[in-house]
């Protein structure tokens, strides 16, 4: 039997500030209070309620406030275990024995109801926690976050406020809880804060000692999943290079004098653990690497123990393990403490140390709420597999890199994403297409690593409201695409037509009033149509040539000018004017290589200061 001094303990229950009547208290068979790091604290009370009067006598009902304390006939006096609310009531008939169960959570369960998509812009973690609490009508008692840096964009990606705050807490090295007097968000207790040296369980309630206060215990040291190094890799699009942060496997949840995580990892020559979900920012990835290293390393030593009832044990309590020898003796941070009250066993406490792992059925079903998992700060984020549609809300990228902001109306009425990169065909140094979507356009979006806060715009989408400039019926005929086009916002177009007998490429302005058409089939011609002047300029030679056809110039008037020599040559040359025709020059010479003839149907006049003939 344990040798530590024991005192009688009684679970005291108050409902809406009123102590439970003695009649109902006498029917209490078992009571259980669970304080876990990864879930709202919970309670369960079971009554032998043959008459079915407990609920009425004690005042239990959904939503009623319940305070659970331990009355200990010892030096410490009554201790609070949980301040919560009733969330469920059960009635059970087992072989004729009627039982009534009352179950509930602490007030943080209010934050776990429903999911939310929200963005927090240019805020510190403390600012975000304050905003979440205010929105949920939860009073704030204490917010203490070591990192006070401002983050430009943080996404709550379709998760509950509880999961979101848990993720922020894990990423910040903090814990949070909601007590009667408000929310507490503060740094978590480190294992090395537990008592060290010769302290005994007789002298300190946070010492678990063999033969003193332990009923049973399992302590494990394992090399499973342990690695010598952790790397978190990301991509920095500004520098067009990988960002790599490294960390050694160290944990704040376990402190053993004779064994470290790196020691067990080195026994098998394991490769480094690599996560490819970094944020692309060196400082952020260094924090992520430390979080991943802490989570992995924390799993190398675990403890589960049942001890004499101890109201000082809570999740986050730093405890010392003593009397079990090396390497097990050391200091640990509790991740779950379950306080049980039963008629036969009395008051016992089951303590679990498993770093940040959630071992409950809830954790298995939900994948856990922690953000400090294998993916670093993003591991607890809700995943967005595949692609989704979104609307463009902003295109004025302050970095002038073609990024856009997005809204997801089917998820939230007011959420706006951070800046999302856009896919551009053939993009590269000084080349590729530049096609930025317009505000209000529907686009197809994918997410880097499935992270909702890392969107990429793949391309635009037509819909029932936004249709292409070229009707679909004109683009597809007889199972073939006969027309492909690109149209700008103002209606300028490039159209490829590939119908049988008609293969053309047309470049046109709005309403096709000015266009250039290249015809591949038939006469394979080029047509240029302009509503205004047409100018062709060459800094060197310019040649217009018709090998087998006629070259025709027509206009209301035609003017040909040359700053140098003007030469017109042909197999034969005919100059004809329907009216008066003049040929003028400083000197004029008309020559015929064979014969020459000057004639008129009327009078012919030849003038000059001197006229010579032959």
Coordinates of C-alpha atoms in Angstrom, one line a residue:
X1 CA 0.0 0.0 0.0
X2 CA 1.2 3.6 -0.6
X3 CA 2.9 5.0 2.4
X4 CA 2.0 8.7 1.9
X5 CA -0.4 10.2 4.4
X6 CA -4.0 10.0 3.1
X7 CA -7.0 12.0 3.9
X8 CA -10.7 11.4 3.3
X9 CA -11.9 13.0 0.1
X10 CA -15.4 13.9 -1.0
X11 CA -16.5 15.2 -4.4
X12 CA -18.7 18.2 -3.8
X13 CA -21.2 19.2 -6.5
X14 CA -22.9 22.6 -6.8
X15 CA -25.5 23.4 -9.5
X16 CA -26.1 27.1 -10.3
X17 CA -24.3 28.0 -7.1
X18 CA -26.5 25.7 -4.9
X19 CA -24.9 22.7 -3.2
X20 CA -26.4 19.4 -4.3
X21 CA -28.9 18.2 -1.7
X22 CA -27.8 15.4 0.6
X23 CA -30.4 13.0 -0.8
X24 CA -28.9 13.4 -4.3
X25 CA -25.4 13.3 -3.0
X26 CA -26.0 9.9 -1.3
X27 CA -27.0 8.4 -4.7
X28 CA -23.7 9.4 -6.4
X29 CA -22.0 6.2 -7.5
X30 CA -19.1 7.5 -9.5
X31 CA -17.7 10.9 -10.4
X32 CA -15.1 11.5 -13.1
X33 CA -13.3 14.8 -14.0
X34 CA -10.9 14.8 -16.9
X35 CA -8.5 17.6 -17.5
X36 CA -6.9 17.2 -20.9
X37 CA -4.5 19.4 -22.9
X38 CA -6.2 18.7 -26.2
X39 CA -9.9 18.8 -25.3
X40 CA -12.2 20.9 -23.1
X41 CA -12.2 19.6 -19.6
X42 CA -15.1 17.2 -19.0
X43 CA -17.0 15.7 -16.2
X44 CA -19.4 12.7 -15.7
X45 CA -21.6 12.0 -12.7
X46 CA -23.4 8.7 -12.3
X47 CA -26.3 8.2 -9.8
X48 CA -28.1 5.1 -8.6
X49 CA -31.4 6.8 -9.4
X50 CA -34.2 4.2 -9.0
X51 CA -36.8 6.8 -8.2
X52 CA -35.7 9.1 -11.0
X53 CA -35.6 12.1 -8.8
X54 CA -31.9 13.2 -9.0
X55 CA -32.3 15.6 -11.9
X56 CA -35.2 17.4 -10.2
X57 CA -33.8 17.4 -6.7
X58 CA -30.3 18.6 -7.7
X59 CA -31.5 21.0 -10.5
X60 CA -29.6 19.4 -13.3
X61 CA -30.6 20.4 -16.8
X62 CA -28.8 21.2 -20.1
X63 CA -26.9 24.4 -19.8
X64 CA -26.9 24.6 -16.0
X65 CA -23.6 25.7 -14.3
X66 CA -21.8 23.0 -12.3
X67 CA -18.9 23.5 -9.9
X68 CA -17.0 20.4 -8.8
X69 CA -14.6 20.6 -5.9
X70 CA -12.8 18.2 -3.7
X71 CA -13.3 18.4 0.1
X72 CA -10.2 17.0 1.6
X73 CA -9.8 16.5 5.3
X74 CA -6.3 17.7 5.1
X75 CA -4.1 20.9 5.2
X76 CA -5.1 22.1 1.8
X77 CA -8.9 22.2 2.2
X78 CA -11.4 22.3 -0.7
X79 CA -9.9 22.4 -4.2
X80 CA -11.6 23.3 -7.4
X81 CA -11.5 20.5 -10.1
X82 CA -13.9 21.9 -12.8
X83 CA -16.2 24.8 -13.4
X84 CA -18.4 23.9 -16.3
X85 CA -21.9 23.4 -17.7
X86 CA -24.2 20.4 -18.3
X87 CA -24.2 19.3 -21.9
X88 CA -25.8 15.9 -21.8
X89 CA -28.1 13.8 -19.6
X90 CA -28.4 10.0 -19.8
X91 CA -30.9 7.5 -18.4
X92 CA -29.8 3.8 -18.3
X93 CA -31.5 0.6 -17.3
X94 CA -29.1 -2.2 -16.7
X95 CA -30.8 -5.5 -15.5
X96 CA -33.4 -3.5 -13.7
X97 CA -31.0 -1.1 -12.1
X98 CA -31.7 2.5 -13.1
X99 CA -28.8 4.9 -13.5
X100 CA -28.8 8.6 -14.3
X101 CA -25.7 10.2 -15.8
X102 CA -25.0 13.9 -16.0
X103 CA -22.2 14.9 -18.4
X104 CA -20.6 18.3 -19.3
X105 CA -17.6 20.4 -20.1
X106 CA -15.8 23.4 -18.9
X107 CA -16.9 26.7 -20.5
X108 CA -14.3 26.4 -23.3
X109 CA -16.7 23.9 -25.0
X110 CA -18.7 27.0 -26.2
X111 CA -15.7 27.7 -28.5
X112 CA -15.9 24.3 -30.0
X113 CA -19.4 24.7 -31.4
X114 CA -19.7 25.3 -35.2
X115 CA -16.9 26.2 -37.6
X116 CA -15.7 29.5 -38.8
X117 CA -13.8 30.9 -41.8
X118 CA -12.1 34.2 -40.8
X119 CA -9.0 36.3 -41.6
X120 CA -7.0 38.2 -39.0
X121 CA -4.9 41.0 -40.6
X122 CA -1.9 42.7 -39.1
X123 CA -2.3 41.4 -35.6
X124 CA -0.3 39.8 -32.9
X125 CA -1.3 36.4 -31.5
X126 CA -2.6 38.2 -28.4
X127 CA -4.7 40.5 -30.5
X128 CA -6.2 37.5 -32.3
X129 CA -7.0 35.6 -29.0
X130 CA -8.7 38.8 -27.7
X131 CA -10.8 39.1 -30.8
X132 CA -11.9 35.4 -30.8
X133 CA -12.9 35.7 -27.1
X134 CA -14.8 38.9 -27.6
X135 CA -16.7 37.4 -30.6
X136 CA -17.6 34.4 -28.5
X137 CA -18.7 36.5 -25.6
X138 CA -16.1 34.9 -23.4
X139 CA -14.4 37.1 -20.7
X140 CA -10.6 37.3 -20.8
X141 CA -8.7 36.9 -17.6
X142 CA -5.1 36.6 -18.8
X143 CA -3.4 36.7 -22.2
X144 CA 0.4 36.3 -22.1
X145 CA 2.2 35.4 -25.4
X146 CA 6.0 35.5 -25.5
X147 CA 6.0 36.4 -29.3
X148 CA 4.7 39.9 -29.8
X149 CA 5.4 40.2 -33.5
X150 CA 2.7 41.3 -35.9
X151 CA 1.5 38.8 -38.5
X152 CA 0.1 40.2 -41.7
X153 CA -2.5 37.4 -42.4
X154 CA -3.7 34.5 -40.2
X155 CA -6.5 32.3 -41.5
X156 CA -9.1 30.4 -39.4
X157 CA -9.8 27.8 -42.1
X158 CA -13.2 26.4 -41.4
X159 CA -12.4 25.1 -37.9
X160 CA -14.0 25.9 -34.5
X161 CA -12.7 28.7 -32.3
X162 CA -11.5 26.1 -29.9
X163 CA -9.4 24.3 -32.5
X164 CA -8.1 27.6 -33.8
X165 CA -7.1 28.8 -30.3
X166 CA -5.5 25.4 -29.6
X167 CA -3.5 25.8 -32.8
X168 CA -2.4 29.3 -31.9
X169 CA -1.4 28.1 -28.4
X170 CA 0.7 25.2 -29.7
X171 CA 2.4 27.4 -32.2
X172 CA 3.1 30.0 -29.4
X173 CA 4.2 27.5 -26.8
X174 CA 1.1 28.3 -24.7
X175 CA -2.0 26.6 -23.3
X176 CA -5.5 28.0 -22.9
X177 CA -8.5 27.3 -20.8
X178 CA -11.8 29.0 -19.9
X179 CA -12.5 29.3 -16.2
X180 CA -15.4 30.8 -14.4
X181 CA -13.7 34.2 -14.3
X182 CA -12.5 34.2 -17.9
X183 CA -10.1 32.8 -20.6
X184 CA -6.5 32.2 -19.7
X185 CA -3.9 32.0 -22.6
X186 CA -0.4 31.7 -21.2
X187 CA 2.9 29.9 -21.7
X188 CA 2.8 26.2 -20.8
X189 CA 4.7 24.7 -17.9
X190 CA 8.0 23.1 -18.8
X191 CA 9.0 19.8 -17.3
X192 CA 12.1 21.2 -15.7
X193 CA 9.9 23.4 -13.5
X194 CA 9.0 20.2 -11.5
X195 CA 10.8 19.7 -8.2
X196 CA 14.3 18.1 -8.5
X197 CA 16.5 16.4 -6.0
X198 CA 15.4 14.7 -2.8
X199 CA 11.8 15.9 -2.6
X200 CA 9.4 13.2 -1.6
X201 CA 5.7 12.6 -2.3
X202 CA 5.2 13.3 1.4
X203 CA 6.5 16.8 1.0
X204 CA 5.4 17.8 -2.5
X205 CA 2.0 16.9 -4.1
X206 CA 3.6 17.0 -7.6
X207 CA 6.0 14.1 -6.9
X208 CA 4.9 10.6 -8.1
X209 CA 7.0 8.2 -6.0
X210 CA 7.2 4.4 -5.9
X211 CA 5.8 2.9 -2.7
X212 CA 4.4 6.3 -1.6
X213 CA 1.4 7.5 -3.6
X214 CA 1.4 5.2 -6.7
X215 CA -1.2 2.5 -7.2
X216 CA 0.1 1.4 -10.6
X217 CA 2.4 2.9 -13.2
X218 CA 3.7 2.3 -16.7
X219 CA 6.7 4.3 -17.8
X220 CA 8.1 3.9 -21.3
X221 CA 11.2 5.0 -23.2
X222 CA 11.2 4.3 -26.9
X223 CA 13.2 5.1 -30.0
X224 CA 10.1 4.8 -32.2
X225 CA 9.8 7.7 -34.6
X226 CA 12.8 9.4 -33.1
X227 CA 15.2 11.2 -35.5
X228 CA 18.5 13.0 -35.2
X229 CA 17.4 16.1 -36.9
X230 CA 14.3 17.9 -38.1
X231 CA 14.1 20.0 -41.3
X232 CA 11.2 22.2 -42.3
X233 CA 11.4 23.3 -46.0
X234 CA 9.5 26.0 -47.8
X235 CA 9.7 28.1 -50.8
X236 CA 10.4 31.9 -51.0
X237 CA 8.8 33.2 -54.3
X238 CA 10.5 36.6 -53.8
X239 CA 14.0 35.1 -53.8
X240 CA 13.0 32.1 -56.0
X241 CA 14.8 29.8 -53.6
X242 CA 14.1 27.1 -51.0
X243 CA 14.1 28.2 -47.3
X244 CA 15.4 25.5 -44.9
X245 CA 15.2 25.6 -41.1
X246 CA 16.7 22.9 -38.9
X247 CA 16.3 21.9 -35.3
X248 CA 17.7 19.2 -33.0
X249 CA 15.2 16.9 -31.3
X250 CA 14.6 18.6 -28.0
X251 CA 11.4 18.7 -25.9
X252 CA 10.1 20.8 -23.1
X253 CA 7.7 18.1 -21.9
X254 CA 10.3 15.6 -20.7
X255 CA 13.5 16.1 -18.8
X256 CA 15.5 12.9 -18.0
X257 CA 18.9 13.1 -16.4
X258 CA 20.4 10.0 -18.1
X259 CA 18.7 9.9 -21.5
X260 CA 17.9 12.4 -24.3
X261 CA 15.9 12.1 -27.5
X262 CA 19.0 12.5 -29.7
X263 CA 20.6 9.6 -27.9
X264 CA 17.9 7.1 -28.7
X265 CA 17.7 8.4 -32.3
X266 CA 21.4 7.9 -32.9
X267 CA 21.2 4.2 -32.0
X268 CA 19.7 3.3 -35.4
X269 CA 21.3 5.9 -37.8
X270 CA 17.9 7.4 -38.7
X271 CA 17.7 10.0 -41.4
X272 CA 16.4 13.5 -40.7
X273 CA 12.7 14.2 -40.5
X274 CA 11.7 16.5 -43.4
X275 CA 8.5 18.5 -43.6
X276 CA 7.7 20.3 -46.8
X277 CA 5.0 22.6 -45.4
X278 CA 7.1 25.6 -44.4
X279 CA 5.8 29.1 -44.7
X280 CA 8.8 30.3 -46.8
X281 CA 9.9 32.8 -44.2
X282 CA 13.1 32.0 -42.3
X283 CA 12.0 33.1 -38.9
X284 CA 8.6 31.4 -39.1
X285 CA 10.1 28.2 -40.3
X286 CA 12.7 28.2 -37.5
X287 CA 9.8 28.3 -35.1
X288 CA 8.0 25.5 -37.0
X289 CA 11.1 23.4 -36.9
X290 CA 11.4 23.7 -33.2
X291 CA 7.7 22.9 -32.7
X292 CA 8.1 19.7 -34.9
X293 CA 11.3 18.7 -33.1
X294 CA 9.6 19.2 -29.7
X295 CA 6.6 17.2 -30.7
X296 CA 8.6 14.3 -32.1
X297 CA 11.1 14.3 -29.3
X298 CA 8.4 14.5 -26.6
X299 CA 7.2 11.0 -27.7
X300 CA 10.4 9.3 -26.6
X301 CA 9.3 9.0 -23.0
X302 CA 5.7 8.5 -21.8
X303 CA 4.1 7.8 -18.4
X304 CA 0.7 6.5 -17.4
X305 CA 0.0 6.2 -13.6
X306 CA -2.8 5.9 -11.2
X307 CA -2.1 7.5 -7.9
X308 CA -3.9 8.4 -4.7
X309 CA -6.4 11.2 -5.4
X310 CA -4.5 14.4 -5.9
X311 CA -6.3 17.6 -6.8
X312 CA -3.0 19.3 -7.7
X313 CA -2.7 17.2 -10.8
X314 CA -3.9 19.0 -14.0
X315 CA -2.9 19.0 -17.6
X316 CA 0.2 21.2 -17.8
X317 CA 1.4 20.4 -14.3
X318 CA 5.1 19.7 -14.1
X319 CA 5.7 16.5 -12.1
X320 CA 8.6 14.5 -10.8
X321 CA 8.9 10.7 -11.1
X322 CA 10.9 9.1 -8.3
X323 CA 11.9 5.6 -7.2
X324 CA 11.7 3.8 -10.6
X325 CA 15.4 4.1 -11.5
X326 CA 17.2 5.3 -14.6
X327 CA 16.3 6.2 -17.2
X328 CA 12.7 6.6 -16.0
X329 CA 13.2 8.9 -13.0
X330 CA 12.9 12.5 -14.1
X331 CA 10.6 15.4 -14.7
X332 CA 7.5 15.4 -17.0
X333 CA 4.7 17.7 -18.0
X334 CA 1.2 16.2 -17.6
X335 CA -1.0 16.1 -20.7
X336 CA -4.1 14.6 -19.0
X337 CA -5.3 14.1 -15.4
X338 CA -8.4 12.1 -14.7
X339 CA -9.9 12.4 -11.2
X340 CA -12.2 9.5 -10.3
X341 CA -14.4 9.1 -7.3
X342 CA -15.9 5.6 -6.6
X343 CA -17.6 3.9 -3.7
X344 CA -15.0 1.1 -3.5
X345 CA -11.8 2.7 -4.8
X346 CA -12.3 6.1 -3.2
X347 CA -10.6 9.1 -4.8
X348 CA -7.9 8.3 -7.4
X349 CA -6.1 10.3 -10.1
X350 CA -4.8 8.8 -13.4
X351 CA -2.0 10.9 -14.8
X352 CA -0.9 10.6 -18.5
X353 CA 2.3 12.1 -20.0
X354 CA 2.3 11.8 -23.8
X355 CA 3.6 15.1 -25.0
X356 CA 0.9 16.8 -27.1
X357 CA -0.7 13.6 -28.4
X358 CA -4.5 13.3 -28.2
X359 CA -5.3 9.7 -27.3
X360 CA -9.1 10.1 -26.9
X361 CA -11.7 8.7 -29.3
X362 CA -12.5 12.3 -30.1
X363 CA -8.9 12.9 -31.1
X364 CA -8.8 9.7 -33.3
X365 CA -12.0 10.8 -35.1
X366 CA -11.0 14.4 -35.6
X367 CA -7.3 13.9 -36.4
X368 CA -6.4 15.9 -33.3
X369 CA -6.5 19.6 -32.8
X370 CA -2.9 20.3 -32.3
X371 CA -1.0 22.5 -34.7
X372 CA 2.4 21.4 -33.7
X373 CA 2.4 18.1 -35.5
X374 CA 4.5 16.7 -38.3
X375 CA 3.8 19.6 -40.5
X376 CA 4.8 22.3 -38.1
X377 CA 2.5 25.2 -37.5
X378 CA 0.2 24.1 -40.3
X379 CA -0.3 20.5 -39.3
X380 CA -3.5 21.2 -37.4
X381 CA -5.0 23.2 -40.2
X382 CA -8.1 22.1 -41.9
X383 CA -7.2 20.4 -45.2
X384 CA -8.6 21.5 -48.5
X385 CA -8.0 18.6 -50.8
X386 CA -8.4 19.1 -54.6
X387 CA -9.6 22.5 -56.0
X388 CA -12.4 24.9 -55.3
X389 CA -13.9 28.0 -57.0
X390 CA -13.5 31.5 -55.6
X391 CA -14.1 35.1 -56.6
X392 CA -11.4 37.7 -57.1
X393 CA -11.8 40.6 -54.7
X394 CA -8.5 42.6 -55.1
X395 CA -5.9 42.8 -57.8
X396 CA -3.8 45.8 -56.6
X397 CA -0.8 43.7 -55.5
X398 CA 1.5 45.9 -53.4
X399 CA 4.5 43.8 -54.6
X400 CA 3.4 44.1 -58.3
X401 CA 3.8 40.3 -58.9
X402 CA 0.4 39.5 -60.3
X403 CA -1.1 38.2 -57.0
X404 CA -4.8 38.6 -56.2
X405 CA -7.0 38.3 -53.1
X406 CA -10.0 35.9 -53.0
X407 CA -13.3 35.4 -51.4
X408 CA -15.1 32.1 -50.9
X409 CA -18.8 33.0 -50.7
X410 CA -19.9 29.4 -50.1
X411 CA -17.7 29.3 -47.0
X412 CA -18.0 32.8 -45.5
X413 CA -19.7 36.1 -46.3
X414 CA -16.7 38.2 -45.2
X415 CA -13.5 36.1 -45.4
X416 CA -10.8 37.5 -47.7
X417 CA -7.7 35.5 -48.4
X418 CA -4.1 36.7 -48.3
X419 CA -2.4 37.4 -51.6
X420 CA -2.5 34.4 -53.9
X421 CA -0.1 33.8 -56.7
X422 CA -1.6 33.3 -60.2
X423 CA -0.6 30.6 -62.7
X424 CA 0.7 32.2 -65.9
X425 CA 1.3 30.1 -69.1
X426 CA 5.0 29.9 -70.0
X427 CA 6.0 32.2 -67.1
X428 CA 9.8 32.7 -66.9
X429 CA 12.4 35.4 -66.9
X430 CA 11.1 38.2 -69.1
X431 CA 8.7 35.8 -71.0
X432 CA 5.4 34.1 -70.7
X433 CA 1.8 35.3 -70.6
X434 CA 0.5 37.9 -68.2
X435 CA -3.2 37.4 -67.7
X436 CA -4.4 38.7 -64.4
X437 CA -8.1 38.0 -63.6
X438 CA -10.4 40.9 -63.0
X439 CA -12.2 41.8 -59.7
X440 CA -15.4 39.7 -59.6
X441 CA -14.1 36.9 -61.8
X442 CA -14.7 33.3 -60.8
X443 CA -11.5 31.4 -60.7
X444 CA -10.3 27.9 -59.9
X445 CA -8.1 27.7 -56.8
X446 CA -5.7 25.0 -55.5
X447 CA -4.0 25.0 -52.1
X448 CA -0.3 24.3 -51.4
X449 CA 0.0 21.2 -49.3
X450 CA -3.8 21.3 -48.9
X451 CA -3.4 24.4 -46.7
X452 CA -6.4 26.8 -47.0
X453 CA -4.1 29.8 -46.2
X454 CA -1.8 29.0 -49.2
X455 CA -4.1 29.4 -52.3
X456 CA -2.9 29.5 -55.9
X457 CA -5.1 30.6 -58.8
X458 CA -5.0 28.1 -61.6
X459 CA -7.3 29.9 -64.1
X460 CA -10.7 31.5 -64.7
X461 CA -14.1 29.9 -65.0
X462 CA -17.1 30.7 -67.1
X463 CA -20.5 30.3 -65.4
X464 CA -24.2 31.0 -65.9
X465 CA -23.6 34.7 -65.6
X466 CA -20.2 35.1 -67.2
X467 CA -20.2 33.6 -70.7
X468 CA -17.4 33.7 -73.3
X469 CA -17.5 36.4 -76.1
X470 CA -17.7 33.6 -78.7
X471 CA -20.8 31.5 -78.0
X472 CA -20.1 27.8 -77.3
X473 CA -22.2 26.8 -80.3
X474 CA -19.8 28.6 -82.6
X475 CA -16.7 27.1 -81.0
X476 CA -17.7 23.4 -81.3
X477 CA -19.3 21.7 -84.3
X478 CA -19.7 18.0 -85.1
X479 CA -17.5 17.1 -82.1
X480 CA -14.6 19.3 -83.1
X481 CA -13.3 22.6 -81.8
X482 CA -13.6 25.0 -84.8
X483 CA -12.9 28.2 -83.0
X484 CA -10.5 29.2 -80.3
X485 CA -10.3 32.8 -79.0
X486 CA -8.9 35.2 -76.4
X487 CA -10.9 38.3 -75.6
X488 CA -9.8 41.2 -73.4
X489 CA -12.0 43.1 -71.0
X490 CA -12.8 45.8 -73.6
X491 CA -13.5 43.3 -76.4
X492 CA -10.2 43.1 -78.3
X493 CA -9.8 39.6 -79.7
X494 CA -7.5 37.0 -81.1
X495 CA -9.6 34.3 -82.9
X496 CA -8.4 31.1 -84.4
X497 CA -10.9 29.6 -86.9
X498 CA -10.4 26.1 -88.1
X499 CA -13.5 25.1 -90.0
X500 CA -13.3 23.0 -93.1
X501 CA -12.3 25.4 -96.0
X502 CA -11.9 28.3 -93.6
X503 CA -8.8 28.5 -91.6
X504 CA -8.1 32.0 -90.4
X505 CA -6.3 33.9 -87.6
X506 CA -7.9 37.2 -86.8
X507 CA -6.6 40.0 -84.6
X508 CA -9.3 42.7 -83.9
X509 CA -10.2 45.6 -81.7
X510 CA -13.6 46.1 -80.1
X511 CA -16.6 45.2 -82.3
X512 CA -14.0 44.0 -85.0
X513 CA -14.0 47.4 -86.6
X514 CA -10.2 47.2 -86.9
X515 CA -8.8 43.8 -87.7
X516 CA -6.0 41.9 -89.3
X517 CA -7.0 38.5 -90.8
X518 CA -4.6 35.8 -92.0
X519 CA -6.2 33.1 -94.1
X520 CA -4.5 29.7 -94.2
X521 CA -6.9 28.0 -96.6
X522 CA -8.1 29.0 -100.1
X523 CA -6.2 32.0 -101.4
X524 CA -4.2 32.2 -98.2
X525 CA -4.6 35.9 -98.0
X526 CA -4.0 38.7 -95.5
X527 CA -6.7 41.3 -94.9
X528 CA -6.1 44.5 -92.9
X529 CA -9.1 46.7 -92.1
X530 CA -8.9 49.9 -90.2
X531 CA -11.4 52.6 -89.2
X532 CA -8.5 55.1 -89.1
X533 CA -5.1 55.7 -90.6
X534 CA -2.7 52.8 -91.2
X535 CA 1.0 53.5 -90.8
X536 CA 3.8 51.1 -91.8
X537 CA 7.3 52.3 -90.7
X538 CA 10.7 50.6 -91.3
X539 CA 14.1 52.0 -90.2
X540 CA 15.7 50.0 -93.1
X541 CA 14.3 48.6 -96.3
X542 CA 10.6 47.8 -96.6
X543 CA 9.4 45.5 -99.5
X544 CA 5.8 44.9 -100.7
X545 CA 5.9 42.1 -103.3
X546 CA 3.3 40.2 -105.3
X547 CA 5.1 37.3 -107.1
X548 CA 2.2 36.2 -109.3
X549 CA -0.6 38.6 -108.8
X550 CA -1.4 42.2 -109.2
X551 CA -0.3 44.8 -106.6
X552 CA -3.0 47.5 -106.4
X553 CA -3.0 50.7 -104.5
X554 CA -6.2 52.7 -104.3
X555 CA -7.5 55.8 -102.5
X556 CA -9.1 59.1 -102.9
X557 CA -5.6 60.3 -103.5
X558 CA -2.2 58.6 -103.5
X559 CA 1.0 60.3 -102.6
X560 CA 4.5 58.8 -103.1
X561 CA 7.4 60.6 -101.7
X562 CA 11.2 59.9 -101.5
X563 CA 13.8 61.9 -99.8
X564 CA 16.3 60.4 -102.3
X565 CA 15.8 58.9 -105.7
X566 CA 12.3 57.6 -106.8
X567 CA 12.4 54.8 -109.3
X568 CA 9.4 53.2 -111.0
X569 CA 10.1 50.3 -113.4
X570 CA 8.0 47.8 -115.3
X571 CA 7.9 45.7 -118.4
X572 CA 5.7 48.4 -119.7
X573 CA 4.6 51.6 -118.0
X574 CA 1.4 53.5 -118.4
X575 CA 0.7 56.8 -116.6
X576 CA -2.9 57.8 -117.1
X577 CA -5.0 60.6 -115.6
X578 CA -8.7 61.1 -116.2
X579 CA -8.2 64.8 -115.8
X580 CA -5.2 67.0 -116.1
X581 CA -1.8 65.1 -115.9
X582 CA 1.4 66.9 -114.9
X583 CA 5.0 65.7 -114.8
X584 CA 7.3 68.3 -113.2
X585 CA 10.9 68.4 -112.3
X586 CA 14.0 70.7 -112.1
X587 CA 15.0 68.9 -115.3
X588 CA 12.9 66.5 -117.3
X589 CA 14.1 63.9 -119.8
X590 CA 11.9 61.6 -121.8
X591 CA 13.8 58.9 -123.6
X592 CA 12.8 56.0 -125.8
X593 CA 15.3 53.2 -126.4
X594 CA 13.7 52.5 -129.8
X595 CA 11.1 55.0 -130.8
X596 CA 9.4 57.9 -129.1
X597 CA 6.1 59.4 -129.8
X598 CA 4.4 62.5 -128.5
X599 CA 0.8 62.9 -129.7
X600 CA -2.5 64.5 -128.8
X601 CA -6.0 64.4 -130.3
X602 CA -6.1 68.2 -130.1
X603 CA -3.5 71.0 -130.2
X604 CA 0.1 70.0 -129.2
X605 CA 2.1 72.8 -127.7
X606 CA 5.9 72.6 -127.0
X607 CA 7.4 75.6 -125.2
X608 CA 10.8 76.6 -123.9
X609 CA 13.2 79.5 -123.9
X610 CA 14.8 77.6 -126.7
X611 CA 13.2 74.6 -128.4
X612 CA 15.5 72.2 -130.2
X613 CA 14.3 69.4 -132.4
X614 CA 17.1 67.0 -133.4

